[in-house]
XYZ file of C-alpha atoms in Angstrom:
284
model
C 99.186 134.670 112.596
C 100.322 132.575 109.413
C 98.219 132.899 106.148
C 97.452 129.317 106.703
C 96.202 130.203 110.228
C 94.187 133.344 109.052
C 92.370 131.447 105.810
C 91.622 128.188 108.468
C 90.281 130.380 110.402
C 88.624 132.642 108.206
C 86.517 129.413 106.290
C 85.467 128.428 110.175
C 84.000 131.862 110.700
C 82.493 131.582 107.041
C 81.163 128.246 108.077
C 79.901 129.331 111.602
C 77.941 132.255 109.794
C 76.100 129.821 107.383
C 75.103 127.273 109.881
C 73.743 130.038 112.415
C 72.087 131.076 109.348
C 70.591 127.510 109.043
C 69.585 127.605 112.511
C 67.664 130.894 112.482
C 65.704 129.338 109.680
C 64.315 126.592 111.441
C 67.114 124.196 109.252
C 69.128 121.728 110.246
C 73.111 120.904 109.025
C 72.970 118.047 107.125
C 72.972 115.034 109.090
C 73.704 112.762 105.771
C 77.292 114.194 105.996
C 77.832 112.097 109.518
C 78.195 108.547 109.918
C 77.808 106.217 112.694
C 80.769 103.741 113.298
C 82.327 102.156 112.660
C 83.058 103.159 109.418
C 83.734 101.075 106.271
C 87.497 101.364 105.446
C 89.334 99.813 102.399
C 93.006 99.742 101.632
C 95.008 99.274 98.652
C 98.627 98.251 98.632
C 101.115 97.572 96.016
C 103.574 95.136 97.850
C 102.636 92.942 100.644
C 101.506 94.020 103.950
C 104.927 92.675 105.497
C 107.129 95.551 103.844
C 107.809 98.273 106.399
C 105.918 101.298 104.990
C 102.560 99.444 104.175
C 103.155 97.538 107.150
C 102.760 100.708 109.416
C 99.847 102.079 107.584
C 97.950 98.233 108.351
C 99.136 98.597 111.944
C 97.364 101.456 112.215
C 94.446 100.860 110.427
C 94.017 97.590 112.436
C 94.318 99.499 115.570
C 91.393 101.612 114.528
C 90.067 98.459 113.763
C 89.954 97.305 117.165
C 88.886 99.981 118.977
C 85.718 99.746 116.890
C 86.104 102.845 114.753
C 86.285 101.532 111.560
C 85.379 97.992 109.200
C 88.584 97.293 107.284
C 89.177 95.302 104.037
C 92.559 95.535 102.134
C 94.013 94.183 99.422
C 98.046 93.609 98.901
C 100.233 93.011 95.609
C 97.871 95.145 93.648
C 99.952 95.471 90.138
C 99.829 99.003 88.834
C 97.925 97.678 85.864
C 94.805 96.712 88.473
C 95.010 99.621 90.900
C 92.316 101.552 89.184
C 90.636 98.120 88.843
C 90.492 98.017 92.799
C 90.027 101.243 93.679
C 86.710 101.493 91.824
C 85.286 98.003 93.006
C 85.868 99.230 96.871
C 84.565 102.554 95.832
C 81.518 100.872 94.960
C 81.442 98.704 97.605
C 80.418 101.595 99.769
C 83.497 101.680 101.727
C 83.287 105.557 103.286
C 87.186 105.927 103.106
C 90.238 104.223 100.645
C 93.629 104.430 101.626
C 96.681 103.566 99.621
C 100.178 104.710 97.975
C 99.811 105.523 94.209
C 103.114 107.038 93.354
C 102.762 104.897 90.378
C 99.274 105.241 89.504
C 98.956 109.103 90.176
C 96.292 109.956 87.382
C 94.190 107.045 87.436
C 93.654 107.205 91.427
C 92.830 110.722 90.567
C 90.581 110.097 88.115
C 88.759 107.631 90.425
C 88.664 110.168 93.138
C 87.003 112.535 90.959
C 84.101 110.202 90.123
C 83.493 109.227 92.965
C 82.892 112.648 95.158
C 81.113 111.143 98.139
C 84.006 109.091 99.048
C 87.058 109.911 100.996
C 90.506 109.387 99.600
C 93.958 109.223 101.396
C 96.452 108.342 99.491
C 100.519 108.061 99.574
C 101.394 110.434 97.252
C 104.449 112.594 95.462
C 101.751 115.446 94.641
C 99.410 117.443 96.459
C 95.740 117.146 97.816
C 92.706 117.729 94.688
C 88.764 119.047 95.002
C 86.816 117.874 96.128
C 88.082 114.763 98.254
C 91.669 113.529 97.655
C 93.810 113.835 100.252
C 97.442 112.978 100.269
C 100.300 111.674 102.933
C 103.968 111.147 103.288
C 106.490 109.930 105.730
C 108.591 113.292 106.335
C 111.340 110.832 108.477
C 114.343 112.894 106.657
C 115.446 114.919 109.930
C 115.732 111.621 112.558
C 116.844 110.076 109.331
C 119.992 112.823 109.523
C 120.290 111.870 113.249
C 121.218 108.325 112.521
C 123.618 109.132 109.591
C 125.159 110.896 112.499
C 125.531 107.783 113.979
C 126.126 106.007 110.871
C 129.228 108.466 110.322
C 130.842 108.147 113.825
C 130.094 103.926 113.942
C 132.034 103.458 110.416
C 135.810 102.330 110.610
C 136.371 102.018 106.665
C 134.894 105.109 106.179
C 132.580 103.657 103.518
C 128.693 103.257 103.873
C 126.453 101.313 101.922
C 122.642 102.731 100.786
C 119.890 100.424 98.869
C 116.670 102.300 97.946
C 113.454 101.247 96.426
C 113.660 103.778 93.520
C 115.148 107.245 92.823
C 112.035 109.271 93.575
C 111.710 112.296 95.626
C 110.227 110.809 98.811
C 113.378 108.154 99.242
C 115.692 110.853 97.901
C 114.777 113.164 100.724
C 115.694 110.447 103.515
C 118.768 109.170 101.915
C 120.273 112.993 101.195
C 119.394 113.788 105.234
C 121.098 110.181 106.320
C 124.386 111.049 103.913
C 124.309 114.654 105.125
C 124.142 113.551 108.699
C 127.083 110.769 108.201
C 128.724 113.861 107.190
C 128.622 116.107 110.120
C 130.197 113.582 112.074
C 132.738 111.960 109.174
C 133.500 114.258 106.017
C 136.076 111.627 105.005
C 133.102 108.928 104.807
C 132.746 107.745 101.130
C 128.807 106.644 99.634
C 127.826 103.691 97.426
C 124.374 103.639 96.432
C 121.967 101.811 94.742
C 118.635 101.385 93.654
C 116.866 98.596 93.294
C 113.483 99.803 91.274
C 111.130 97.658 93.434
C 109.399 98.390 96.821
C 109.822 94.627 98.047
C 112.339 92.853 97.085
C 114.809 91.504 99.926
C 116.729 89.091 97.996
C 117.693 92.119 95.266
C 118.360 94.327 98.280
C 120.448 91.453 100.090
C 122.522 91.145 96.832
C 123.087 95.027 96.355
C 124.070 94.893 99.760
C 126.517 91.762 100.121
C 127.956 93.940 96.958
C 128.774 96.521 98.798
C 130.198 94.656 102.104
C 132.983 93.254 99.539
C 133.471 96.892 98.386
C 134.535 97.402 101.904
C 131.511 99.236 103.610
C 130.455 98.068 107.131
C 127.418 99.851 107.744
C 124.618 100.065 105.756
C 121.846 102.144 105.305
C 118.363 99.783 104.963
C 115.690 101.459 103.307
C 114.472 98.626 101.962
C 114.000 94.808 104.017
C 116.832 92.679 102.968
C 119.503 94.900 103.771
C 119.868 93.942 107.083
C 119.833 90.071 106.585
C 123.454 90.835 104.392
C 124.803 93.152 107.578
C 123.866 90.259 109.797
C 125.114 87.265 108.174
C 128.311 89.515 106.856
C 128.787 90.993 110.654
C 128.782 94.284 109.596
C 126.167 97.239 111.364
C 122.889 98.657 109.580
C 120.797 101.693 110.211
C 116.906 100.743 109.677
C 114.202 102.769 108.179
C 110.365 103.186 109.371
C 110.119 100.166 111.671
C 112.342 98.841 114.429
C 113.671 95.967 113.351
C 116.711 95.566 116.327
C 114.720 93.244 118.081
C 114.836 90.940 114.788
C 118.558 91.874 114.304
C 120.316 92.071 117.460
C 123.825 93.188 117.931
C 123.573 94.657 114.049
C 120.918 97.455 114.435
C 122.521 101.079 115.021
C 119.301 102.912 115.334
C 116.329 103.070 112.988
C 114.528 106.272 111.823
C 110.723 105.280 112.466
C 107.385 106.323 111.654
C 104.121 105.916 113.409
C 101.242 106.680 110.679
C 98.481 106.464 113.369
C 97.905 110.189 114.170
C 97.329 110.554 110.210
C 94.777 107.507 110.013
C 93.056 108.850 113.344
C 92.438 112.027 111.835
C 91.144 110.625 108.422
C 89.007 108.561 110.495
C 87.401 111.398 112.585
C 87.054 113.548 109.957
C 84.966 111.143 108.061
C 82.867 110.500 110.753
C 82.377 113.677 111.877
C 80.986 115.113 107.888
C 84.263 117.680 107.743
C 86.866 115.558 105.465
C 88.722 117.539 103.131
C 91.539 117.798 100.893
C 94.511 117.978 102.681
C 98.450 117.277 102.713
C 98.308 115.298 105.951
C 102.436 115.181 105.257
């Protein structure tokens, strides 16, 4: 058994204990820790709810949504300068759960968190989960993301491949290292040109780094970010896609797309609210 096995284990025998305990006194668990649904659900989000990594974490929330689990409010395009702003006023709102991605905003969401203990937090985050109720997520995409640099690295006949990223950070490190390390194991002659583009949503600055790059002789392109693709397709070169499927969008220029579906992690958020028992976690 792992040491994460034995200590989960070992609090739900700690916690069994205490509520027999409770029983044998005549005392109930406390039912204020439980909530009916649905729930009251609010989301933060830096960039609109098109781009494709908020877009999955609203597709999932609205599914939860419609099955009647949850209420959901969110707000998009929330400047750094605001997010505190926002999270407070839906703290206070009395929404039981607030999702969002502060990889910008790391100490104020915290700070929030923390003074606000009866409320749940999930957040997109390049740290780890904090007492006593801020819980953190990630997409870990990096090893399907090697699988199409495999196919990236066989599809290439210039032997050059184009990458455009959001910003140099750990999380879109991660994929773009797996994709170029995948490329490899099928091309070690293939060449990299990379760039950055230091926003989250910006297709025309991604369409630009990426027409750059056609000229500098690469014909497939890696799109982490939306825009990408529109410069493959008008240029008739291939691209590999990132989080959502776009092929349908992009016929005949789509390779294969590493994607991620966030609804397991919302689902469990969800429940665990509901059901008193939300905790600190890396739901990575």
């Amino acid at each position: 058994m792992s040491r994460f096995a034995a200590s989960y284990f070992t609090r739900r025998a700690v916690l069994g204990l205490a509520a027999a305990a409770l029983a044998t006194l005549g005392l109930a668990a406390p039912a204020a820790a439980q909530k009916a649904k649905p729930i009251k659900v609010a989301a933060i989000y830096t960039v609109p709810v098109e781009q494709q990594w908020v877009g999955r974490i609203h597709q999932a929330l609205n599914a939860a949504k419609d099955r009647g689990d949850i209420e959901y409010v969110f707000s998009e395009n929330v400047a750094n300068t605001d997010y505190e702003r926002v999270m407070r006023e839906y703290a206070e709102a009395g929404n039981d759960l607030i999702i969002g991605e502060v990889f910008g905003v790391e100490r104020a969401a915290r700070k929030v968190a923390e003074a606000y203990p009866d409320k749940a937090f999930l957040m997109g985050s390049s740290f780890g989960p904090t007492q006593p109720n801020f819980s953190v997520f990630d997409n870990f995409i990096h090893e399907p993301s090697y699988l199409t640099g495999m196919i990236a690295g066989k599809a290439t006949t210039t032997n050059v491949i184009g990458m455009v990223g959001g910003y140099a950070i750990p999380e879109v490190n991660r994929l773009m290292s797996a994709f170029m390390e995948g490329a490899l194991s099928t091309n070690p002659d293939v060449k990299f040109l990379v760039s950055f583009i230091g926003s989250w949503y910006d297709p025309p600055k991604a369409k630009e780094a990426a027409f750059a790059m056609i000229d500098a002789k690469a014909d497939v392109l890696y799109a982490e970010r939306f825009g990408v693709s529109d410069a493959a397709k008008e240029r008739g070169v291939k691209a590999i896609g990132n989080v959502i499927d776009t092929a349908a969008d992009y016929p005949g220029t789509i390779l294969a797309s590493a994607l991620w579906h966030m609804e397991p992690t919302i689902d469990r958020a969800i429940a665990a609210v509901i059901a008193g028992t939300f905790e600190p976690a890396d739901y990575g």
